[in-house]
Amino acid sequence: MKVYSAISLLLTTPWLAFAAACQPERTARADYLIDLRAAESGLALVTLRVTGAPASIHFASKLSDELLDLSDFSITDEDERAVSFRFTPAAARGGVSSYIASPGRGADELTVRYKVRAARYWPKSGAQELRQNGVICADGVALSLPGALLFPSCEVAETRLAFELPQGWKAAEIPPATISMAGSDLWRTALVAGECRTLRAPIAPRIELSVFGAAPEGGEAIVAKIVHELARVLGEPAVPLHVILAPWARGNLPVELPGELQPAIVDLRSTDPESLRSLVRALVSRWFGRTPAEIEGESSPESWFPLGLVEYLALTLPVELALVQRDFTASIEWAWMRNNRKVSMVTRAEDAIEHKLVRREMATALVHELARILPEKDFERALLDFDGTRYPAFESAEAAKSFASFLETNLRDGANLSFEGDWQIDLEHRPHSRPSSARVEKLLKIAFTSDTEGFIEGCGCKLAQSGGIAHRAEALRALRAKESQLLVLDLGNFSPIKAGRARLDALMTEEYRFYLSSMGDMNYDAACVGPGELYSGSTALREASEGRTPFLGLGIEVENEAPFAAHVVLNKNGLRIGVIGYSELLEPGLLYQAKERNMAGVSFPILPEVLATRVRELRPDVDVLIVAGRMQPRTLRVLCASELGVDLVLLGGYDGYRFLPGGPVGFLNDTAVACHQIQGYGYSLLTLYLSKQGALEVQLDTQFLKRDDPIHPDMQRRIDRLYREIGNRRDLLADMEPLFAWDTWQRDAYVGADACRECHADQHAQWSQTPHARAMETLVAAGRQNSPKCVQCHVVGFEKESGYRMSGSTPHLADVQCEICHGAGAEHVRTRAAADIRRSPPARLCFECHDQEHAESFAERLDSALESVRH
């Protein structure tokens, strides 16, 4: 069997091993019926009828278990009598489970029935987020044959396929009625069907378009624009393409089918930036006759170029076609500066997702650098002839020489790209034009926070306890007791949505509202809208605009309305202080691509001239002018021009602002600049010394908030009340993203550790001495037994039908017990069969709860941690 790099989880055990075990006596025929008439349930019913079956036969997928979610398996003979079978789990078969039946010589026909749903999985080929191997829902279906079918191990002379579709559905792609199980045809076919409004309309040479009815209006025109631009840049595609716009109602996961499919299936739900980039990524990869995952997982020394080219075009084309609003040059260059050469560009990326992301971002920056330094015509000509592998060829001898020099210079560690100097700003200790003899007339003290991400309180799992609004509220109260004219600001990113998560679920929304209310209780004078809020989308932005805190966002629009003021004027210490809130969105969208799907209808300024204009308008009306938020060096240089007269710039985020190598505070011309460097773990306290001419000196003090610091009792009581109220709200619990959603061993019913002890007394005794056995006690001691986000990692099967319930009805499933690692055990308890329980759990299970947020550096401690629980 050919092993495809498109999905690196494919079965590597040769298929012939199954056939050899069968020892067929005759040639069989296989007839498949895939019934999708109940697609709204998320399931397909598959019926396989094997005629001429041998006396012993295996049924197995050609994909690993992580790519196949199968249930309700049964076998009957021609008289509809049940045929017994033995299940062999994946651990014994190199990642693929099989069903082994021995009906005997008298059974001429066997009927196999089972149900399939689209499995969730983490690809190892370079993709950076949870994916879905196909989709089955009310809006349509996308299934590859290997992802839906079990195959008999005996020799099959003829394989026939039939499909039952819901009424009104049309098939955009459908496999042939007869197909060979061997060879590449099996991997190049897929069923894609639904309520389509356009079927196979030609839009360019060798390119057809199908569009599902739920696709956004104007989707056809957008695809046509991008296709024609790609044809101009890359020439005609290597193979005929069928582009399918198929938005799925269920879930937020990208669909990635195994195999070498000609159809480019794009989940275009709206015209948000990430949807359009996904469209370009899918098209560019298949333009070269490859899949996105094949390009991501390629390991040759030249593989960085096609990898970077795909992302470069995904970032630039939608902007150049005026479909997306973004400074893509700044985004690409910022990613390079932030990553600072963390991975090799000429060898395959490490398995860790963050390394793959870094490699892709760096490859994109290198392609961007080529576009900067090579003559435009030479670069364009090379792309027209590029086949998607290795390096492009340059006709001009001068361009070829420049390219060779580029490779020699920039693929080694420590290389510097031509734009790096533009991203470095050295701050001075004193203002540029004000004499040191100038007299200090007034002081202004400012406390500011940034990147709090809706953080309510410290988690007891973290090694370094810090932050939390009860601690912060008390710290601000104490500061105000010493300085009644204290100015308190937040620099943005107060939304709790995180990378890889496409939305705020109901529980997060409730916590977000509480957090906004708490900012009002802490009497923030103003807060800036940051990139995190833009990523959270229109609903979260409107929630913030209705809060008690004045939220500032120059130029931000939500569905053509401006919900935020651009500035606020405050009176402190006899001074009229103007504060402008301004934030640029620099991240190129790889780590945050799930969040960018929320940004349809959200717009923001990308030109510093917009900010400069507002500064000129406000300057005559205030004594002190502050701009707060985040921005790139180019914007900072414009803002700190002496003629604008900005007194202070406060910067948040961006990993400590690496473009300020001399430190986080100082002067650029006559403007004081300071950045907050500790995210949500504390606050910064700034003192600005003012003369009649403006700022003379600036001092910055950073304060971490530790767990044993004083807390504000009223705020703590509010937090406790919040968790008591939300702990039993079924609507909030039902909307939480479940843990271990990818783990097929969690499908059965849970029984609890006491049921395991009957046969595994020694193992139970060893477990009872570990911290896992006292996991719930730690929550009770901290008073967080009502916090769903905490409880889910301290119990078995949180809020599943047979799992732990917040209502307290299932105390026997409290703590981290056997079934978290070994799988739900009801069937194993019933049969006592080793095949019905997982013997060796994968380390990936640990990272569901021991992630970076709750267990820093756990990956480095994994081996020792496993040793302490191994039995």
mmCIF file with all atom_site columns, N, CA and C in Angstrom, residues 714-762:
data_model
loop_
_atom_site.group_PDB
_atom_site.id
_atom_site.type_symbol
_atom_site.label_atom_id
_atom_site.label_alt_id
_atom_site.label_comp_id
_atom_site.label_asym_id
_atom_site.label_entity_id
_atom_site.label_seq_id
_atom_site.pdbx_PDB_ins_code
_atom_site.Cartn_x
_atom_site.Cartn_y
_atom_site.Cartn_z
_atom_site.occupancy
_atom_site.B_iso_or_equiv
_atom_site.pdbx_formal_charge
_atom_site.auth_seq_id
_atom_site.auth_comp_id
_atom_site.auth_asym_id
_atom_site.auth_atom_id
_atom_site.pdbx_PDB_model_num
ATOM 1   N N  . ASP A 1 714 ? -13.783 41.975 49.141 1.00 0.00 ? 714 ASP A N  1
ATOM 2   C CA . ASP A 1 714 ? -15.047 42.075 48.416 1.00 0.00 ? 714 ASP A CA 1
ATOM 3   C C  . ASP A 1 714 ? -14.942 41.440 47.032 1.00 0.00 ? 714 ASP A C  1
ATOM 4   N N  . MET A 1 715 ? -13.816 41.657 46.359 1.00 0.00 ? 715 MET A N  1
ATOM 5   C CA . MET A 1 715 ? -13.641 41.065 45.035 1.00 0.00 ? 715 MET A CA 1
ATOM 6   C C  . MET A 1 715 ? -13.568 39.551 45.142 1.00 0.00 ? 715 MET A C  1
ATOM 7   N N  . GLN A 1 716 ? -12.895 39.030 46.158 1.00 0.00 ? 716 GLN A N  1
ATOM 8   C CA . GLN A 1 716 ? -12.815 37.586 46.327 1.00 0.00 ? 716 GLN A CA 1
ATOM 9   C C  . GLN A 1 716 ? -14.186 36.988 46.585 1.00 0.00 ? 716 GLN A C  1
ATOM 10  N N  . ARG A 1 717 ? -15.018 37.682 47.362 1.00 0.00 ? 717 ARG A N  1
ATOM 11  C CA . ARG A 1 717 ? -16.377 37.182 47.604 1.00 0.00 ? 717 ARG A CA 1
ATOM 12  C C  . ARG A 1 717 ? -17.184 37.152 46.305 1.00 0.00 ? 717 ARG A C  1
ATOM 13  N N  . ARG A 1 718 ? -16.965 38.148 45.460 1.00 0.00 ? 718 ARG A N  1
ATOM 14  C CA . ARG A 1 718 ? -17.665 38.157 44.167 1.00 0.00 ? 718 ARG A CA 1
ATOM 15  C C  . ARG A 1 718 ? -17.216 36.970 43.313 1.00 0.00 ? 718 ARG A C  1
ATOM 16  N N  . ILE A 1 719 ? -15.919 36.677 43.316 1.00 0.00 ? 719 ILE A N  1
ATOM 17  C CA . ILE A 1 719 ? -15.412 35.542 42.543 1.00 0.00 ? 719 ILE A CA 1
ATOM 18  C C  . ILE A 1 719 ? -16.007 34.235 43.065 1.00 0.00 ? 719 ILE A C  1
ATOM 19  N N  . ASP A 1 720 ? -16.022 34.067 44.378 1.00 0.00 ? 720 ASP A N  1
ATOM 20  C CA . ASP A 1 720 ? -16.595 32.842 44.960 1.00 0.00 ? 720 ASP A CA 1
ATOM 21  C C  . ASP A 1 720 ? -18.059 32.701 44.573 1.00 0.00 ? 720 ASP A C  1
ATOM 22  N N  . ARG A 1 721 ? -18.791 33.802 44.623 1.00 0.00 ? 721 ARG A N  1
ATOM 23  C CA . ARG A 1 721 ? -20.214 33.754 44.267 1.00 0.00 ? 721 ARG A CA 1
ATOM 24  C C  . ARG A 1 721 ? -20.398 33.407 42.791 1.00 0.00 ? 721 ARG A C  1
ATOM 25  N N  . LEU A 1 722 ? -19.510 33.935 41.946 1.00 0.00 ? 722 LEU A N  1
ATOM 26  C CA . LEU A 1 722 ? -19.584 33.622 40.510 1.00 0.00 ? 722 LEU A CA 1
ATOM 27  C C  . LEU A 1 722 ? -19.521 32.115 40.283 1.00 0.00 ? 722 LEU A C  1
ATOM 28  N N  . TYR A 1 723 ? -18.544 31.449 40.898 1.00 0.00 ? 723 TYR A N  1
ATOM 29  C CA . TYR A 1 723 ? -18.385 30.021 40.649 1.00 0.00 ? 723 TYR A CA 1
ATOM 30  C C  . TYR A 1 723 ? -19.498 29.195 41.277 1.00 0.00 ? 723 TYR A C  1
ATOM 31  N N  . ARG A 1 724 ? -20.046 29.660 42.381 1.00 0.00 ? 724 ARG A N  1
ATOM 32  C CA . ARG A 1 724 ? -21.196 28.946 42.939 1.00 0.00 ? 724 ARG A CA 1
ATOM 33  C C  . ARG A 1 724 ? -22.389 29.019 41.990 1.00 0.00 ? 724 ARG A C  1
ATOM 34  N N  . GLU A 1 725 ? -22.542 30.153 41.332 1.00 0.00 ? 725 GLU A N  1
ATOM 35  C CA . GLU A 1 725 ? -23.695 30.346 40.451 1.00 0.00 ? 725 GLU A CA 1
ATOM 36  C C  . GLU A 1 725 ? -23.551 29.597 39.132 1.00 0.00 ? 725 GLU A C  1
ATOM 37  N N  . ILE A 1 726 ? -22.335 29.566 38.588 1.00 0.00 ? 726 ILE A N  1
ATOM 38  C CA . ILE A 1 726 ? -22.178 28.944 37.269 1.00 0.00 ? 726 ILE A CA 1
ATOM 39  C C  . ILE A 1 726 ? -21.940 27.444 37.352 1.00 0.00 ? 726 ILE A C  1
ATOM 40  N N  . GLY A 1 727 ? -21.575 26.914 38.520 1.00 0.00 ? 727 GLY A N  1
ATOM 41  C CA . GLY A 1 727 ? -21.200 25.512 38.633 1.00 0.00 ? 727 GLY A CA 1
ATOM 42  C C  . GLY A 1 727 ? -22.295 24.537 38.261 1.00 0.00 ? 727 GLY A C  1
ATOM 43  N N  . ASN A 1 728 ? -23.557 24.929 38.416 1.00 0.00 ? 728 ASN A N  1
ATOM 44  C CA . ASN A 1 728 ? -24.660 24.013 38.126 1.00 0.00 ? 728 ASN A CA 1
ATOM 45  C C  . ASN A 1 728 ? -25.540 24.501 36.981 1.00 0.00 ? 728 ASN A C  1
ATOM 46  N N  . ARG A 1 729 ? -25.042 25.426 36.211 1.00 0.00 ? 729 ARG A N  1
ATOM 47  C CA . ARG A 1 729 ? -25.832 25.906 35.067 1.00 0.00 ? 729 ARG A CA 1
ATOM 48  C C  . ARG A 1 729 ? -25.602 24.991 33.868 1.00 0.00 ? 729 ARG A C  1
ATOM 49  N N  . ARG A 1 730 ? -26.602 24.206 33.560 1.00 0.00 ? 730 ARG A N  1
ATOM 50  C CA . ARG A 1 730 ? -26.469 23.208 32.498 1.00 0.00 ? 730 ARG A CA 1
ATOM 51  C C  . ARG A 1 730 ? -26.162 23.849 31.145 1.00 0.00 ? 730 ARG A C  1
ATOM 52  N N  . ASP A 1 731 ? -26.713 25.043 30.886 1.00 0.00 ? 731 ASP A N  1
ATOM 53  C CA . ASP A 1 731 ? -26.481 25.676 29.587 1.00 0.00 ? 731 ASP A CA 1
ATOM 54  C C  . ASP A 1 731 ? -25.010 26.016 29.389 1.00 0.00 ? 731 ASP A C  1
ATOM 55  N N  . LEU A 1 732 ? -24.336 26.393 30.479 1.00 0.00 ? 732 LEU A N  1
ATOM 56  C CA . LEU A 1 732 ? -22.918 26.721 30.370 1.00 0.00 ? 732 LEU A CA 1
ATOM 57  C C  . LEU A 1 732 ? -22.074 25.463 30.225 1.00 0.00 ? 732 LEU A C  1
ATOM 58  N N  . LEU A 1 733 ? -22.396 24.440 30.998 1.00 0.00 ? 733 LEU A N  1
ATOM 59  C CA . LEU A 1 733 ? -21.609 23.206 30.967 1.00 0.00 ? 733 LEU A CA 1
ATOM 60  C C  . LEU A 1 733 ? -21.736 22.505 29.620 1.00 0.00 ? 733 LEU A C  1
ATOM 61  N N  . ALA A 1 734 ? -22.935 22.545 29.045 1.00 0.00 ? 734 ALA A N  1
ATOM 62  C CA . ALA A 1 734 ? -23.166 21.828 27.779 1.00 0.00 ? 734 ALA A CA 1
ATOM 63  C C  . ALA A 1 734 ? -22.384 22.439 26.627 1.00 0.00 ? 734 ALA A C  1
ATOM 64  N N  . ASP A 1 735 ? -22.025 23.715 26.723 1.00 0.00 ? 735 ASP A N  1
ATOM 65  C CA . ASP A 1 735 ? -21.340 24.384 25.619 1.00 0.00 ? 735 ASP A CA 1
ATOM 66  C C  . ASP A 1 735 ? -19.825 24.326 25.730 1.00 0.00 ? 735 ASP A C  1
ATOM 67  N N  . MET A 1 736 ? -19.308 23.727 26.803 1.00 0.00 ? 736 MET A N  1
ATOM 68  C CA . MET A 1 736 ? -17.861 23.632 26.964 1.00 0.00 ? 736 MET A CA 1
ATOM 69  C C  . MET A 1 736 ? -17.270 22.643 25.965 1.00 0.00 ? 736 MET A C  1
ATOM 70  N N  . GLU A 1 737 ? -16.106 22.967 25.442 1.00 0.00 ? 737 GLU A N  1
ATOM 71  C CA . GLU A 1 737 ? -15.388 22.038 24.563 1.00 0.00 ? 737 GLU A CA 1
ATOM 72  C C  . GLU A 1 737 ? -14.898 20.870 25.406 1.00 0.00 ? 737 GLU A C  1
ATOM 73  N N  . PRO A 1 738 ? -15.320 19.647 25.113 1.00 0.00 ? 738 PRO A N  1
ATOM 74  C CA . PRO A 1 738 ? -14.954 18.522 25.982 1.00 0.00 ? 738 PRO A CA 1
ATOM 75  C C  . PRO A 1 738 ? -13.480 18.163 25.874 1.00 0.00 ? 738 PRO A C  1
ATOM 76  N N  . LEU A 1 739 ? -12.915 17.706 26.981 1.00 0.00 ? 739 LEU A N  1
ATOM 77  C CA . LEU A 1 739 ? -11.565 17.162 26.961 1.00 0.00 ? 739 LEU A CA 1
ATOM 78  C C  . LEU A 1 739 ? -11.579 15.797 26.272 1.00 0.00 ? 739 LEU A C  1
ATOM 79  N N  . PHE A 1 740 ? -10.441 15.397 25.736 1.00 0.00 ? 740 PHE A N  1
ATOM 80  C CA . PHE A 1 740 ? -10.251 14.068 25.137 1.00 0.00 ? 740 PHE A CA 1
ATOM 81  C C  . PHE A 1 740 ? -11.262 13.794 24.018 1.00 0.00 ? 740 PHE A C  1
ATOM 82  N N  . ALA A 1 741 ? -11.702 14.847 23.305 1.00 0.00 ? 741 ALA A N  1
ATOM 83  C CA . ALA A 1 741 ? -12.689 14.643 22.249 1.00 0.00 ? 741 ALA A CA 1
ATOM 84  C C  . ALA A 1 741 ? -12.144 13.737 21.141 1.00 0.00 ? 741 ALA A C  1
ATOM 85  N N  . TRP A 1 742 ? -10.837 13.704 20.989 1.00 0.00 ? 742 TRP A N  1
ATOM 86  C CA . TRP A 1 742 ? -10.209 12.914 19.929 1.00 0.00 ? 742 TRP A CA 1
ATOM 87  C C  . TRP A 1 742 ? -10.045 11.442 20.313 1.00 0.00 ? 742 TRP A C  1
ATOM 88  N N  . ASP A 1 743 ? -10.205 11.109 21.586 1.00 0.00 ? 743 ASP A N  1
ATOM 89  C CA . ASP A 1 743 ? -9.842  9.783  22.100 1.00 0.00 ? 743 ASP A CA 1
ATOM 90  C C  . ASP A 1 743 ? -11.006 8.812  21.965 1.00 0.00 ? 743 ASP A C  1
ATOM 91  N N  . THR A 1 744 ? -10.904 7.891  21.019 1.00 0.00 ? 744 THR A N  1
ATOM 92  C CA . THR A 1 744 ? -11.992 6.933  20.784 1.00 0.00 ? 744 THR A CA 1
ATOM 93  C C  . THR A 1 744 ? -12.197 5.983  21.957 1.00 0.00 ? 744 THR A C  1
ATOM 94  N N  . TRP A 1 745 ? -11.207 5.837  22.828 1.00 0.00 ? 745 TRP A N  1
ATOM 95  C CA . TRP A 1 745 ? -11.345 4.939  23.980 1.00 0.00 ? 745 TRP A CA 1
ATOM 96  C C  . TRP A 1 745 ? -12.262 5.529  25.055 1.00 0.00 ? 745 TRP A C  1
ATOM 97  N N  . GLN A 1 746 ? -12.664 6.772  24.911 1.00 0.00 ? 746 GLN A N  1
ATOM 98  C CA . GLN A 1 746 ? -13.559 7.389  25.884 1.00 0.00 ? 746 GLN A CA 1
ATOM 99  C C  . GLN A 1 746 ? -15.026 7.262  25.474 1.00 0.00 ? 746 GLN A C  1
ATOM 100 N N  . ARG A 1 747 ? -15.325 6.466  24.462 1.00 0.00 ? 747 ARG A N  1
ATOM 101 C CA . ARG A 1 747 ? -16.698 6.380  23.956 1.00 0.00 ? 747 ARG A CA 1
ATOM 102 C C  . ARG A 1 747 ? -17.610 5.529  24.848 1.00 0.00 ? 747 ARG A C  1
ATOM 103 N N  . ASP A 1 748 ? -17.039 4.597  25.600 1.00 0.00 ? 748 ASP A N  1
ATOM 104 C CA . ASP A 1 748 ? -17.838 3.656  26.406 1.00 0.00 ? 748 ASP A CA 1
ATOM 105 C C  . ASP A 1 748 ? -18.313 4.341  27.690 1.00 0.00 ? 748 ASP A C  1
ATOM 106 N N  . ALA A 1 749 ? -19.025 3.589  28.535 1.00 0.00 ? 749 ALA A N  1
ATOM 107 C CA . ALA A 1 749 ? -19.485 4.109  29.818 1.00 0.00 ? 749 ALA A CA 1
ATOM 108 C C  . ALA A 1 749 ? -18.387 3.964  30.868 1.00 0.00 ? 749 ALA A C  1
ATOM 109 N N  . TYR A 1 750 ? -18.401 4.885  31.855 1.00 0.00 ? 750 TYR A N  1
ATOM 110 C CA . TYR A 1 750 ? -17.405 4.872  32.936 1.00 0.00 ? 750 TYR A CA 1
ATOM 111 C C  . TYR A 1 750 ? -17.938 4.096  34.140 1.00 0.00 ? 750 TYR A C  1
ATOM 112 N N  . VAL A 1 751 ? -17.014 3.446  34.859 1.00 0.00 ? 751 VAL A N  1
ATOM 113 C CA . VAL A 1 751 ? -17.414 2.634  36.013 1.00 0.00 ? 751 VAL A CA 1
ATOM 114 C C  . VAL A 1 751 ? -16.732 3.071  37.308 1.00 0.00 ? 751 VAL A C  1
ATOM 115 N N  . GLY A 1 752 ? -15.613 3.763  37.238 1.00 0.00 ? 752 GLY A N  1
ATOM 116 C CA . GLY A 1 752 ? -14.916 4.217  38.432 1.00 0.00 ? 752 GLY A CA 1
ATOM 117 C C  . GLY A 1 752 ? -13.827 3.260  38.891 1.00 0.00 ? 752 GLY A C  1
ATOM 118 N N  . ALA A 1 753 ? -12.870 3.779  39.664 1.00 0.00 ? 753 ALA A N  1
ATOM 119 C CA . ALA A 1 753 ? -11.686 3.020  40.060 1.00 0.00 ? 753 ALA A CA 1
ATOM 120 C C  . ALA A 1 753 ? -12.021 1.844  40.966 1.00 0.00 ? 753 ALA A C  1
ATOM 121 N N  . ASP A 1 754 ? -13.083 1.927  41.745 1.00 0.00 ? 754 ASP A N  1
ATOM 122 C CA . ASP A 1 754 ? -13.431 0.807  42.630 1.00 0.00 ? 754 ASP A CA 1
ATOM 123 C C  . ASP A 1 754 ? -13.745 -0.451 41.835 1.00 0.00 ? 754 ASP A C  1
ATOM 124 N N  . ALA A 1 755 ? -14.324 -0.295 40.656 1.00 0.00 ? 755 ALA A N  1
ATOM 125 C CA . ALA A 1 755 ? -14.613 -1.453 39.810 1.00 0.00 ? 755 ALA A CA 1
ATOM 126 C C  . ALA A 1 755 ? -13.326 -2.060 39.269 1.00 0.00 ? 755 ALA A C  1
ATOM 127 N N  . CYS A 1 756 ? -12.297 -1.251 39.092 1.00 0.00 ? 756 CYS A N  1
ATOM 128 C CA . CYS A 1 756 ? -11.015 -1.746 38.591 1.00 0.00 ? 756 CYS A CA 1
ATOM 129 C C  . CYS A 1 756 ? -10.251 -2.509 39.679 1.00 0.00 ? 756 CYS A C  1
ATOM 130 N N  . ARG A 1 757 ? -10.440 -2.082 40.920 1.00 0.00 ? 757 ARG A N  1
ATOM 131 C CA . ARG A 1 757 ? -9.662  -2.655 42.017 1.00 0.00 ? 757 ARG A CA 1
ATOM 132 C C  . ARG A 1 757 ? -9.913  -4.143 42.175 1.00 0.00 ? 757 ARG A C  1
ATOM 133 N N  . GLU A 1 758 ? -11.077 -4.625 41.802 1.00 0.00 ? 758 GLU A N  1
ATOM 134 C CA . GLU A 1 758 ? -11.421 -6.037 41.990 1.00 0.00 ? 758 GLU A CA 1
ATOM 135 C C  . GLU A 1 758 ? -10.400 -6.956 41.332 1.00 0.00 ? 758 GLU A C  1
ATOM 136 N N  . CYS A 1 759 ? -9.926  -6.573 40.133 1.00 0.00 ? 759 CYS A N  1
ATOM 137 C CA . CYS A 1 759 ? -8.955  -7.414 39.417 1.00 0.00 ? 759 CYS A CA 1
ATOM 138 C C  . CYS A 1 759 ? -7.542  -6.835 39.439 1.00 0.00 ? 759 CYS A C  1
ATOM 139 N N  . HIS A 1 760 ? -7.419  -5.558 39.714 1.00 0.00 ? 760 HIS A N  1
ATOM 140 C CA . HIS A 1 760 ? -6.113  -4.891 39.615 1.00 0.00 ? 760 HIS A CA 1
ATOM 141 C C  . HIS A 1 760 ? -5.782  -4.226 40.945 1.00 0.00 ? 760 HIS A C  1
ATOM 142 N N  . ALA A 1 761 ? -5.726  -5.023 41.996 1.00 0.00 ? 761 ALA A N  1
ATOM 143 C CA . ALA A 1 761 ? -5.532  -4.484 43.350 1.00 0.00 ? 761 ALA A CA 1
ATOM 144 C C  . ALA A 1 761 ? -4.182  -3.783 43.490 1.00 0.00 ? 761 ALA A C  1
ATOM 145 N N  . ASP A 1 762 ? -3.117  -4.371 42.954 1.00 0.00 ? 762 ASP A N  1
ATOM 146 C CA . ASP A 1 762 ? -1.790  -3.773 43.094 1.00 0.00 ? 762 ASP A CA 1
ATOM 147 C C  . ASP A 1 762 ? -1.717  -2.428 42.373 1.00 0.00 ? 762 ASP A C  1
#
